[in-house]
mmCIF file of C-alpha atoms and ligand atoms in Angstrom:
data_model
loop_
_atom_site.group_PDB
_atom_site.id
_atom_site.type_symbol
_atom_site.label_atom_id
_atom_site.label_comp_id
_atom_site.label_asym_id
_atom_site.label_seq_id
_atom_site.Cartn_x
_atom_site.Cartn_y
_atom_site.Cartn_z
ATOM 1 C CA UNK A 81 200.166 -40.056 48.298
ATOM 2 C CA UNK A 82 202.969 -37.531 48.855
ATOM 3 C CA UNK A 83 205.140 -40.274 50.355
ATOM 4 C CA UNK A 84 204.550 -42.408 47.309
ATOM 5 C CA UNK A 85 205.503 -39.456 45.114
ATOM 6 C CA UNK A 86 208.705 -38.909 47.060
ATOM 7 C CA UNK A 87 209.618 -42.597 46.650
ATOM 8 C CA UNK A 88 208.953 -42.319 42.919
ATOM 9 C CA UNK A 89 211.126 -39.196 42.728
ATOM 10 C CA UNK A 90 213.911 -40.922 44.645
ATOM 11 C CA UNK A 91 213.790 -43.877 42.254
ATOM 12 C CA UNK A 92 213.935 -41.542 39.290
ATOM 13 C CA UNK A 93 216.892 -39.573 40.660
ATOM 14 C CA UNK A 94 218.741 -42.799 41.455
ATOM 15 C CA UNK A 95 218.168 -44.209 37.982
ATOM 16 C CA UNK A 96 218.930 -40.914 36.213
ATOM 17 C CA UNK A 97 215.396 -40.265 34.954
ATOM 18 C CA UNK A 98 214.016 -36.815 34.323
ATOM 19 C CA UNK A 99 211.599 -35.127 36.773
ATOM 20 C CA UNK A 100 208.285 -33.667 35.611
ATOM 21 C CA UNK A 101 206.661 -30.295 36.307
ATOM 22 C CA UNK A 102 204.347 -31.911 38.914
ATOM 23 C CA UNK A 103 207.271 -33.583 40.662
ATOM 24 C CA UNK A 104 209.208 -30.322 40.752
ATOM 25 C CA UNK A 105 206.235 -28.536 42.254
ATOM 26 C CA UNK A 106 205.794 -31.247 44.846
ATOM 27 C CA UNK A 107 209.454 -30.885 45.853
ATOM 28 C CA UNK A 108 208.925 -27.135 46.336
ATOM 29 C CA UNK A 109 205.667 -27.294 48.207
ATOM 30 C CA UNK A 110 205.752 -30.474 50.216
ATOM 31 C CA UNK A 111 209.018 -32.396 50.296
ATOM 32 C CA UNK A 112 210.890 -32.375 53.557
ATOM 33 C CA UNK A 113 213.972 -30.143 53.266
ATOM 34 C CA UNK A 114 216.518 -32.749 54.340
ATOM 35 C CA UNK A 115 215.235 -35.417 51.968
ATOM 36 C CA UNK A 116 215.255 -32.866 49.171
ATOM 37 C CA UNK A 117 218.802 -31.798 50.046
ATOM 38 C CA UNK A 118 219.968 -35.381 50.215
ATOM 39 C CA UNK A 119 218.533 -36.170 46.764
ATOM 40 C CA UNK A 120 220.142 -33.079 45.232
ATOM 41 C CA UNK A 121 223.435 -33.838 46.939
ATOM 42 C CA UNK A 122 223.361 -37.365 45.546
ATOM 43 C CA UNK A 123 223.132 -35.996 42.010
ATOM 44 C CA UNK A 124 225.713 -33.305 42.745
ATOM 45 C CA UNK A 125 228.192 -35.893 44.017
ATOM 46 C CA UNK A 126 227.525 -38.178 41.065
ATOM 47 C CA UNK A 127 228.546 -35.312 38.775
ATOM 48 C CA UNK A 128 231.308 -33.656 40.768
ATOM 49 C CA UNK A 129 232.353 -35.909 43.615
ATOM 50 C CA UNK A 130 233.652 -33.760 46.475
ATOM 51 C CA UNK A 131 234.918 -30.964 44.220
ATOM 52 C CA UNK A 132 233.629 -27.401 44.373
ATOM 53 C CA UNK A 133 234.693 -24.753 41.877
ATOM 54 C CA UNK A 134 235.538 -21.073 42.159
ATOM 55 C CA UNK A 135 237.122 -18.538 39.850
ATOM 56 C CA UNK A 136 239.201 -15.391 40.085
ATOM 57 C CA UNK A 137 237.029 -12.753 38.483
ATOM 58 C CA UNK A 138 236.208 -9.071 38.560
ATOM 59 C CA UNK A 139 232.930 -7.290 37.855
ATOM 60 C CA UNK A 140 232.622 -4.228 35.659
ATOM 61 C CA UNK A 141 229.380 -2.214 35.413
ATOM 62 C CA UNK A 142 230.261 0.535 32.895
ATOM 63 C CA UNK A 143 227.070 2.502 33.608
ATOM 64 C CA UNK A 144 224.072 2.283 35.923
ATOM 65 C CA UNK A 145 221.949 4.639 33.822
ATOM 66 C CA UNK A 146 219.089 2.603 32.404
ATOM 67 C CA UNK A 147 216.060 3.233 30.226
ATOM 68 C CA UNK A 148 214.222 0.386 31.921
ATOM 69 C CA UNK A 149 212.659 0.473 35.377
ATOM 70 C CA UNK A 150 212.542 -3.101 36.591
ATOM 71 C CA UNK A 151 210.675 -2.989 39.896
ATOM 72 C CA UNK A 152 213.244 -5.160 41.718
ATOM 73 C CA UNK A 153 216.302 -3.148 40.659
ATOM 74 C CA UNK A 154 218.134 -0.876 43.113
ATOM 75 C CA UNK A 155 221.134 -0.475 40.837
ATOM 76 C CA UNK A 156 219.671 1.599 37.993
ATOM 77 C CA UNK A 157 219.619 5.403 37.803
ATOM 78 C CA UNK A 158 217.686 7.912 35.709
ATOM 79 C CA UNK A 159 219.638 9.833 33.085
ATOM 80 C CA UNK A 160 219.727 13.013 35.153
ATOM 81 C CA UNK A 161 219.987 11.399 38.577
ATOM 82 C CA UNK A 162 223.025 12.362 40.711
ATOM 83 C CA UNK A 163 223.445 8.632 41.349
ATOM 84 C CA UNK A 164 224.011 7.949 37.640
ATOM 85 C CA UNK A 165 227.523 7.320 36.329
ATOM 86 C CA UNK A 166 229.223 6.482 33.063
ATOM 87 C CA UNK A 167 232.772 5.169 33.073
ATOM 88 C CA UNK A 168 235.431 6.645 30.830
ATOM 89 C CA UNK A 169 237.856 4.551 28.791
ATOM 90 C CA UNK A 170 240.565 5.398 31.329
ATOM 91 C CA UNK A 171 238.441 4.139 34.229
ATOM 92 C CA UNK A 172 237.537 0.968 32.332
ATOM 93 C CA UNK A 173 241.163 0.265 31.449
ATOM 94 C CA UNK A 174 242.219 0.921 35.048
ATOM 95 C CA UNK A 175 239.718 -1.732 36.180
ATOM 96 C CA UNK A 176 241.019 -4.153 33.585
ATOM 97 C CA UNK A 177 244.611 -3.457 34.657
ATOM 98 C CA UNK A 178 243.623 -4.109 38.281
ATOM 99 C CA UNK A 179 241.923 -7.367 37.253
ATOM 100 C CA UNK A 180 244.973 -8.479 35.308
ATOM 101 C CA UNK A 181 247.312 -7.576 38.175
ATOM 102 C CA UNK A 182 245.167 -9.618 40.574
ATOM 103 C CA UNK A 183 245.501 -12.626 38.271
ATOM 104 C CA UNK A 184 241.824 -12.577 37.300
ATOM 105 C CA UNK A 185 240.883 -14.924 34.485
ATOM 106 C CA UNK A 186 237.482 -13.329 33.839
ATOM 107 C CA UNK A 187 235.820 -9.958 33.645
ATOM 108 C CA UNK A 188 232.024 -10.053 34.034
ATOM 109 C CA UNK A 189 230.595 -6.976 32.278
ATOM 110 C CA UNK A 190 226.942 -5.916 32.645
ATOM 111 C CA UNK A 191 225.185 -2.635 33.227
ATOM 112 C CA UNK A 192 222.334 -0.326 32.419
ATOM 113 C CA UNK A 193 220.903 0.482 28.991
ATOM 114 C CA UNK A 194 222.009 4.068 28.756
ATOM 115 C CA UNK A 195 219.557 6.436 27.049
ATOM 116 C CA UNK A 196 222.252 8.180 25.001
ATOM 117 C CA UNK A 197 225.088 5.703 24.505
ATOM 118 C CA UNK A 198 225.086 3.878 21.154
ATOM 119 C CA UNK A 199 225.763 0.185 20.643
ATOM 120 C CA UNK A 200 229.213 1.194 19.360
ATOM 121 C CA UNK A 201 230.159 2.311 22.901
ATOM 122 C CA UNK A 202 229.302 -1.090 24.367
ATOM 123 C CA UNK A 203 231.171 -2.799 21.501
ATOM 124 C CA UNK A 204 234.139 -0.501 22.019
ATOM 125 C CA UNK A 205 234.402 -1.609 25.682
ATOM 126 C CA UNK A 206 234.912 -5.226 24.568
ATOM 127 C CA UNK A 207 237.408 -4.248 21.907
ATOM 128 C CA UNK A 208 239.307 -1.926 24.245
ATOM 129 C CA UNK A 209 239.733 -4.413 27.076
ATOM 130 C CA UNK A 210 240.508 -7.293 24.745
ATOM 131 C CA UNK A 211 243.139 -5.283 22.881
ATOM 132 C CA UNK A 212 244.994 -4.399 26.085
ATOM 133 C CA UNK A 213 244.363 -7.579 28.114
ATOM 134 C CA UNK A 214 243.707 -10.430 25.655
ATOM 135 C CA UNK A 215 244.015 -13.103 28.356
ATOM 136 C CA UNK A 216 241.009 -11.817 30.326
ATOM 137 C CA UNK A 217 237.901 -13.766 29.338
ATOM 138 C CA UNK A 218 235.136 -11.240 28.664
ATOM 139 C CA UNK A 219 231.759 -12.506 29.820
ATOM 140 C CA UNK A 220 229.723 -9.624 28.579
ATOM 141 C CA UNK A 221 226.211 -8.264 28.364
ATOM 142 C CA UNK A 222 223.007 -10.060 29.235
ATOM 143 C CA UNK A 223 220.468 -11.090 26.612
ATOM 144 C CA UNK A 224 218.460 -8.010 27.672
ATOM 145 C CA UNK A 225 221.392 -5.807 26.681
ATOM 146 C CA UNK A 226 221.928 -7.637 23.367
ATOM 147 C CA UNK A 227 218.217 -7.202 22.642
ATOM 148 C CA UNK A 228 218.531 -3.473 23.407
ATOM 149 C CA UNK A 229 221.497 -3.166 21.039
ATOM 150 C CA UNK A 230 219.384 -4.777 18.335
ATOM 151 C CA UNK A 231 216.478 -2.389 19.006
ATOM 152 C CA UNK A 232 218.694 0.702 18.733
ATOM 153 C CA UNK A 233 220.690 -0.428 15.696
ATOM 154 C CA UNK A 234 217.953 -2.295 13.819
ATOM 155 C CA UNK A 235 220.477 -5.128 13.335
ATOM 156 C CA UNK A 236 219.798 -8.789 14.206
ATOM 157 C CA UNK A 237 221.235 -9.930 17.546
ATOM 158 C CA UNK A 238 223.073 -12.788 15.853
ATOM 159 C CA UNK A 239 225.097 -10.307 13.760
ATOM 160 C CA UNK A 240 225.945 -8.229 16.812
ATOM 161 C CA UNK A 241 227.060 -11.300 18.767
ATOM 162 C CA UNK A 242 229.173 -12.518 15.852
ATOM 163 C CA UNK A 243 230.750 -9.083 15.451
ATOM 164 C CA UNK A 244 231.640 -8.817 19.140
ATOM 165 C CA UNK A 245 232.945 -12.392 19.208
ATOM 166 C CA UNK A 246 235.480 -11.327 16.589
ATOM 167 C CA UNK A 247 236.463 -8.403 18.834
ATOM 168 C CA UNK A 248 236.995 -10.488 21.982
ATOM 169 C CA UNK A 249 233.622 -11.429 23.453
ATOM 170 C CA UNK A 250 234.155 -14.728 25.302
ATOM 171 C CA UNK A 251 230.709 -15.731 26.592
ATOM 172 C CA UNK A 252 227.345 -14.418 27.817
ATOM 173 C CA UNK A 253 226.333 -14.006 31.461
ATOM 174 C CA UNK A 254 222.939 -15.265 32.584
ATOM 175 C CA UNK A 255 221.309 -12.074 33.869
ATOM 176 C CA UNK A 256 218.028 -10.637 32.671
ATOM 177 C CA UNK A 257 216.154 -13.939 32.817
ATOM 178 C CA UNK A 258 214.250 -12.941 36.008
ATOM 179 C CA UNK A 259 211.051 -15.032 35.800
ATOM 180 C CA UNK A 260 210.081 -16.042 32.270
ATOM 181 C CA UNK A 261 206.342 -16.505 32.745
ATOM 182 C CA UNK A 262 204.500 -13.413 31.385
ATOM 183 C CA UNK A 263 202.127 -13.352 34.359
ATOM 184 C CA UNK A 264 205.121 -12.251 36.474
ATOM 185 C CA UNK A 265 207.468 -10.775 33.867
ATOM 186 C CA UNK A 266 204.847 -8.238 32.785
ATOM 187 C CA UNK A 267 204.621 -6.979 36.375
ATOM 188 C CA UNK A 268 208.338 -6.715 37.198
ATOM 189 C CA UNK A 269 209.991 -5.785 33.886
ATOM 190 C CA UNK A 270 207.297 -5.319 31.278
ATOM 191 C CA UNK A 271 209.371 -3.539 28.625
ATOM 192 C CA UNK A 272 212.538 -5.533 28.430
ATOM 193 C CA UNK A 273 213.220 -8.657 26.358
ATOM 194 C CA UNK A 274 210.542 -11.293 26.908
ATOM 195 C CA UNK A 275 211.207 -14.968 27.607
ATOM 196 C CA UNK A 276 211.242 -15.986 23.939
ATOM 197 C CA UNK A 277 213.725 -13.220 23.103
ATOM 198 C CA UNK A 278 216.009 -14.082 26.044
ATOM 199 C CA UNK A 279 216.031 -17.751 25.040
ATOM 200 C CA UNK A 280 216.483 -16.967 21.337
ATOM 201 C CA UNK A 281 219.564 -14.834 22.043
ATOM 202 C CA UNK A 282 221.166 -17.590 24.133
ATOM 203 C CA UNK A 283 220.354 -20.075 21.345
ATOM 204 C CA UNK A 284 222.061 -17.783 18.836
ATOM 205 C CA UNK A 285 225.092 -17.398 21.089
ATOM 206 C CA UNK A 286 225.337 -21.178 21.460
ATOM 207 C CA UNK A 287 225.044 -21.605 17.686
ATOM 208 C CA UNK A 288 228.002 -19.223 17.315
ATOM 209 C CA UNK A 289 230.027 -21.423 19.680
ATOM 210 C CA UNK A 290 229.721 -19.078 22.653
ATOM 211 C CA UNK A 291 228.896 -20.613 26.035
ATOM 212 C CA UNK A 292 226.542 -18.918 28.476
ATOM 213 C CA UNK A 293 224.991 -19.153 31.915
ATOM 214 C CA UNK A 294 221.377 -18.800 33.037
ATOM 215 C CA UNK A 295 219.754 -17.228 36.081
ATOM 216 C CA UNK A 296 216.381 -16.972 37.804
ATOM 217 C CA UNK A 297 215.428 -14.166 40.168
ATOM 218 C CA UNK A 298 213.282 -15.716 42.903
ATOM 219 C CA UNK A 299 211.644 -14.684 46.150
ATOM 220 C CA UNK A 300 209.550 -11.666 45.060
ATOM 221 C CA UNK A 301 206.013 -11.927 43.634
ATOM 222 C CA UNK A 302 206.333 -15.246 41.834
ATOM 223 C CA UNK A 303 204.902 -18.589 43.007
ATOM 224 C CA UNK A 304 206.777 -21.915 43.059
ATOM 225 C CA UNK A 305 205.079 -23.021 39.838
ATOM 226 C CA UNK A 306 206.489 -20.004 37.996
ATOM 227 C CA UNK A 307 209.958 -21.117 39.084
ATOM 228 C CA UNK A 308 209.412 -24.667 37.841
ATOM 229 C CA UNK A 309 208.087 -23.290 34.549
ATOM 230 C CA UNK A 310 211.265 -21.184 34.297
ATOM 231 C CA UNK A 311 213.530 -24.174 34.922
ATOM 232 C CA UNK A 312 211.732 -26.290 32.333
ATOM 233 C CA UNK A 313 212.109 -23.619 29.647
ATOM 234 C CA UNK A 314 215.857 -23.583 30.327
ATOM 235 C CA UNK A 315 216.050 -27.379 30.334
ATOM 236 C CA UNK A 316 214.344 -27.481 26.964
ATOM 237 C CA UNK A 317 216.815 -25.061 25.365
ATOM 238 C CA UNK A 318 219.723 -26.918 26.911
ATOM 239 C CA UNK A 319 218.450 -30.162 25.338
ATOM 240 C CA UNK A 320 218.577 -28.381 22.013
ATOM 241 C CA UNK A 321 221.977 -26.633 22.218
ATOM 242 C CA UNK A 322 223.971 -27.901 25.226
ATOM 243 C CA UNK A 323 225.462 -24.405 25.453
ATOM 244 C CA UNK A 324 224.628 -23.515 29.059
ATOM 245 C CA UNK A 325 227.371 -24.162 31.559
ATOM 246 C CA UNK A 326 225.837 -23.087 34.837
ATOM 247 C CA UNK A 327 222.542 -22.180 36.412
ATOM 248 C CA UNK A 328 222.540 -19.461 39.081
ATOM 249 C CA UNK A 329 219.407 -18.928 41.164
ATOM 250 C CA UNK A 330 219.428 -15.291 42.355
ATOM 251 C CA UNK A 331 217.715 -14.480 45.665
ATOM 252 C CA UNK A 332 215.788 -11.222 45.594
ATOM 253 C CA UNK A 333 217.240 -8.401 47.746
ATOM 254 C CA UNK A 334 214.414 -5.897 48.345
ATOM 255 C CA UNK A 335 216.220 -2.914 49.911
ATOM 256 C CA UNK A 336 216.133 0.355 47.925
ATOM 257 C CA UNK A 337 213.992 -1.192 45.178
ATOM 258 C CA UNK A 338 210.360 -0.494 44.321
ATOM 259 C CA UNK A 339 209.581 -3.856 45.953
ATOM 260 C CA UNK A 340 211.221 -2.827 49.238
ATOM 261 C CA UNK A 341 208.038 -3.740 51.128
ATOM 262 C CA UNK A 342 208.566 -7.455 50.378
ATOM 263 C CA UNK A 343 210.523 -9.708 52.732
ATOM 264 C CA UNK A 344 213.760 -11.354 51.623
ATOM 265 C CA UNK A 345 213.444 -15.026 50.700
ATOM 266 C CA UNK A 346 214.213 -17.258 53.687
ATOM 267 C CA UNK A 347 217.221 -19.541 53.921
ATOM 268 C CA UNK A 348 214.799 -22.468 53.501
ATOM 269 C CA UNK A 349 213.610 -21.053 50.165
ATOM 270 C CA UNK A 350 217.253 -20.477 49.150
ATOM 271 C CA UNK A 351 218.227 -24.086 49.880
ATOM 272 C CA UNK A 352 215.065 -25.535 48.326
ATOM 273 C CA UNK A 353 215.703 -23.505 45.178
ATOM 274 C CA UNK A 354 219.305 -24.661 44.876
ATOM 275 C CA UNK A 355 218.309 -28.296 45.442
ATOM 276 C CA UNK A 356 215.341 -28.230 43.045
ATOM 277 C CA UNK A 357 217.454 -26.516 40.398
ATOM 278 C CA UNK A 358 220.003 -29.325 40.625
ATOM 279 C CA UNK A 359 217.310 -31.978 40.342
ATOM 280 C CA UNK A 360 215.237 -30.397 37.549
ATOM 281 C CA UNK A 361 218.175 -29.182 35.421
ATOM 282 C CA UNK A 362 219.632 -32.625 34.883
ATOM 283 C CA UNK A 363 221.332 -31.427 31.683
ATOM 284 C CA UNK A 364 223.149 -28.454 33.282
ATOM 285 C CA UNK A 365 226.692 -29.390 34.326
ATOM 286 C CA UNK A 366 226.887 -26.814 37.136
ATOM 287 C CA UNK A 367 224.704 -25.125 39.752
ATOM 288 C CA UNK A 368 226.183 -21.986 41.268
ATOM 289 C CA UNK A 369 225.613 -20.743 44.808
ATOM 290 C CA UNK A 370 226.578 -17.107 44.175
ATOM 291 C CA UNK A 371 227.973 -16.122 47.584
ATOM 292 C CA UNK A 372 227.325 -12.377 47.127
ATOM 293 C CA UNK A 373 223.618 -13.048 46.786
ATOM 294 C CA UNK A 374 223.149 -15.989 49.171
ATOM 295 C CA UNK A 375 225.585 -14.809 51.791
ATOM 296 C CA UNK A 376 228.738 -16.725 52.586
ATOM 297 C CA UNK A 377 227.084 -18.916 55.226
ATOM 298 C CA UNK A 378 224.178 -20.107 53.087
ATOM 299 C CA UNK A 379 226.533 -20.578 50.127
ATOM 300 C CA UNK A 380 228.584 -22.969 52.257
ATOM 301 C CA UNK A 381 225.523 -25.070 53.119
ATOM 302 C CA UNK A 382 224.354 -24.914 49.501
ATOM 303 C CA UNK A 383 227.485 -26.905 48.548
ATOM 304 C CA UNK A 384 225.748 -29.878 50.244
ATOM 305 C CA UNK A 385 222.320 -29.077 48.727
ATOM 306 C CA UNK A 386 223.173 -29.448 45.046
ATOM 307 C CA UNK A 387 225.548 -26.560 44.278
ATOM 308 C CA UNK A 388 229.088 -27.254 43.043
ATOM 309 C CA UNK A 389 230.308 -23.700 42.333
ATOM 310 C CA UNK A 390 230.408 -20.497 44.374
ATOM 311 C CA UNK A 391 231.474 -17.969 41.711
ATOM 312 C CA UNK A 392 234.587 -15.964 42.458
ATOM 313 C CA UNK A 393 236.491 -13.174 44.070
ATOM 314 C CA UNK A 394 233.993 -10.768 42.353
ATOM 315 C CA UNK A 395 235.385 -7.309 43.454
ATOM 316 C CA UNK A 396 233.453 -4.061 42.841
ATOM 317 C CA UNK A 397 230.035 -5.766 43.023
ATOM 318 C CA UNK A 398 227.286 -3.123 42.758
ATOM 319 C CA UNK A 399 223.934 -4.719 41.882
ATOM 320 C CA UNK A 400 223.493 -6.523 45.220
ATOM 321 C CA UNK A 401 225.254 -3.942 47.337
ATOM 322 C CA UNK A 402 222.949 -1.215 46.008
ATOM 323 C CA UNK A 403 220.089 -3.543 47.053
ATOM 324 C CA UNK A 404 221.316 -3.791 50.636
ATOM 325 C CA UNK A 405 223.698 -6.772 50.612
ATOM 326 C CA UNK A 406 225.848 -6.756 53.757
ATOM 327 C CA UNK A 407 228.274 -9.293 52.325
ATOM 328 C CA UNK A 408 231.841 -8.147 51.571
ATOM 329 C CA UNK A 409 232.514 -6.658 48.115
ATOM 330 C CA UNK A 410 235.151 -9.238 47.445
ATOM 331 C CA UNK A 411 236.649 -12.435 48.856
ATOM 332 C CA UNK A 412 240.284 -13.370 48.535
ATOM 333 C CA UNK A 413 241.261 -16.698 47.031
ATOM 334 C CA UNK A 414 242.359 -17.866 50.499
ATOM 335 C CA UNK A 415 238.917 -17.015 51.882
ATOM 336 C CA UNK A 416 237.103 -18.752 49.029
ATOM 337 C CA UNK A 417 239.194 -21.885 49.454
ATOM 338 C CA UNK A 418 238.716 -21.893 53.210
ATOM 339 C CA UNK A 419 234.953 -21.596 52.973
ATOM 340 C CA UNK A 420 234.838 -24.459 50.454
ATOM 341 C CA UNK A 421 237.086 -26.645 52.615
ATOM 342 C CA UNK A 422 235.083 -25.891 55.741
ATOM 343 C CA UNK A 423 232.023 -27.144 53.857
ATOM 344 C CA UNK A 424 233.802 -30.479 53.366
ATOM 345 C CA UNK A 425 234.574 -29.909 49.690
ATOM 346 C CA UNK A 426 237.799 -29.806 47.693
ATOM 347 C CA UNK A 427 238.341 -26.385 46.056
ATOM 348 C CA UNK A 428 239.385 -26.219 42.416
ATOM 349 C CA UNK A 429 240.004 -22.987 40.572
ATOM 350 C CA UNK A 430 238.317 -22.961 37.163
ATOM 351 C CA UNK A 431 238.283 -20.518 34.301
ATOM 352 C CA UNK A 432 235.033 -19.310 32.689
ATOM 353 C CA UNK A 433 234.879 -22.376 30.445
ATOM 354 C CA UNK A 434 235.395 -24.738 33.401
ATOM 355 C CA UNK A 435 238.985 -25.654 32.660
ATOM 356 C CA UNK A 436 241.283 -26.112 35.618
ATOM 357 C CA UNK A 437 243.491 -23.068 36.244
ATOM 358 C CA UNK A 438 247.131 -23.860 36.909
ATOM 359 C CA UNK A 439 249.148 -21.119 38.609
ATOM 360 C CA UNK A 440 252.879 -20.668 39.137
ATOM 361 C CA UNK A 441 255.610 -18.025 38.867
ATOM 362 C CA UNK A 442 253.069 -15.224 39.068
ATOM 363 C CA UNK A 443 251.209 -16.382 35.979
ATOM 364 C CA UNK A 444 248.440 -18.847 35.073
ATOM 365 C CA UNK A 445 247.296 -21.154 32.300
ATOM 366 C CA UNK A 446 244.170 -23.182 31.614
ATOM 367 C CA UNK A 447 244.469 -26.954 31.878
ATOM 368 C CA UNK A 448 242.057 -29.874 31.502
ATOM 369 C CA UNK A 449 238.311 -29.399 31.200
ATOM 370 C CA UNK A 450 236.495 -29.941 34.495
ATOM 371 C CA UNK A 451 234.956 -31.995 35.883
ATOM 372 C CA UNK A 452 236.204 -35.365 34.677
ATOM 373 C CA UNK A 453 232.797 -36.965 35.185
ATOM 374 C CA UNK A 454 230.838 -34.501 33.022
ATOM 375 C CA UNK A 455 231.191 -33.470 29.429
ATOM 376 C CA UNK A 456 229.682 -30.009 29.322
HETATM 377 O O1 LIG B 606 219.453 -9.750 35.835
HETATM 378 C C1 LIG B 606 218.931 -7.117 40.008
HETATM 379 C C2 LIG B 606 219.462 -9.508 39.378
HETATM 380 C C3 LIG B 606 220.966 -9.894 37.728
HETATM 381 C C4 LIG B 606 218.367 -7.400 42.078
HETATM 382 O O2 LIG B 606 226.139 -15.305 34.779
HETATM 383 C C5 LIG B 606 218.759 -8.634 41.538
HETATM 384 O O3 LIG B 606 227.587 -16.143 36.183
HETATM 385 C C6 LIG B 606 218.341 -9.642 43.528
HETATM 386 O O4 LIG B 606 222.819 -12.069 36.408
HETATM 387 N N1 LIG B 606 217.950 -8.500 44.114
HETATM 388 C C7 LIG B 606 222.383 -9.549 37.290
HETATM 389 N N2 LIG B 606 218.746 -9.745 42.258
HETATM 390 C C8 LIG B 606 223.414 -10.438 37.984
HETATM 391 C C9 LIG B 606 223.578 -11.741 37.294
HETATM 392 C C10 LIG B 606 224.687 -12.675 37.638
HETATM 393 C C11 LIG B 606 225.295 -12.620 38.876
HETATM 394 C C12 LIG B 606 226.349 -13.501 39.146
HETATM 395 C C13 LIG B 606 226.798 -14.387 38.203
HETATM 396 C C14 LIG B 606 226.169 -14.418 36.961
HETATM 397 C C15 LIG B 606 226.656 -15.352 35.901
HETATM 398 C C16 LIG B 606 225.104 -13.572 36.669
HETATM 399 O O5 LIG B 606 220.833 -9.492 39.075
HETATM 400 C C17 LIG B 606 219.805 -9.211 37.060
HETATM 401 C C18 LIG B 606 218.701 -9.469 38.063
HETATM 402 O O6 LIG B 606 218.152 -10.738 37.867
HETATM 403 N N3 LIG B 606 219.088 -8.412 40.272
HETATM 404 N N4 LIG B 606 218.489 -6.478 41.110
HETATM 405 C C19 LIG B 606 217.951 -7.359 43.420
HETATM 406 N N5 LIG B 606 217.533 -6.226 44.012
HETATM 407 FE FE1 LIG B 607 217.977 -1.752 33.947
HETATM 408 FE FE2 LIG B 607 218.950 -4.201 34.395
HETATM 409 FE FE3 LIG B 607 218.099 -2.710 36.446
HETATM 410 FE FE4 LIG B 607 216.313 -3.709 34.725
HETATM 411 S S1 LIG B 607 217.668 -4.927 36.092
HETATM 412 S S2 LIG B 607 216.379 -1.586 35.490
HETATM 413 S S3 LIG B 607 217.445 -3.636 32.816
HETATM 414 S S4 LIG B 607 219.830 -2.240 35.124
#
């Protein structure tokens, strides 16, 4: 029976048909890794040929103080903890200046939900950076943060998104999705935005013309069926709006978290998750192997298991390094390109909206939308 199922799945992938929940679960639990990888790679190459994308970006986490206590999080700090920090305007602008000087096209801004800072502070960060560095694309605040802003202001998230878009918000990052199913979500992050809220906020962003990404935190207490359920909820919203650009599976890093007793997901789980994401999310243009989280070596292999993007130079990464990541805090463009080429792929620099970045004379501009084979 399983062999027959695998043949049926192969036929469906080859003819561009959609996979079901049962087929996704079978791929997780029973399919042989190489066959799975080969199927995902086939779809990946149909969409992107031999290209693999990277970007020149910088992370900014304005505060790590957070009212929530997600069990997997090693980044957060209590209000009075010596580990807690809150960046000043000067520090934020210095980071933005550094990003601009490095030729970054994107600043990825996420952080804690500070007990005492009002929504206006988070809004001010967008306005401040955009006013001084209008070319930097600001990919800012997860749906969990937007939901928090709505809770503390009493204003609808759609209004807040629209207001910040006017001030320079460019798109939404995909964090905070974790695992949607309440059986797991209620155990790892019971108080923060639930699945319906997370999805509603991304729908609203898409309706406002903002693009976004989506994530899934895997390898902790969830089962494979929770992951498939998660992917199908994303696929459904993407059918409706088409606003997601990329899916990023995030491997759980246990160190220093309240789940430190759990093992890290294995490389086999990492590769299976990348491949299954590619196959199930047939309406997502891109699958990202985030090198900080997977490690550079697994990220390289992932480029042949369904992934077509490896994120960027990153710089100042905190969330994974607080959780024990031994990967470097940043990669240079030369290193990113080399690791893509070594994996047998052709590197292309993209901006946040997946347009080719053309550089020369110490400056850059965005060119054609990538990739030619996909209309995002
Ligand atoms: O939502 C927190 C995860 C996310 C841990 O949109 C952890 O392009 C593993 O979403 N082990 C934030 N994961 C990061 C994120 C992201 C990263 C890169 C690119 C993009 C994008 C988004 O990090 C959180 C949570 O799911 N996280 N703690 C941990 N110990
Ligand atoms: Fe706070 Fe985000 Fe950490 Fe949860 S994952 S505790 S919301 S910083």
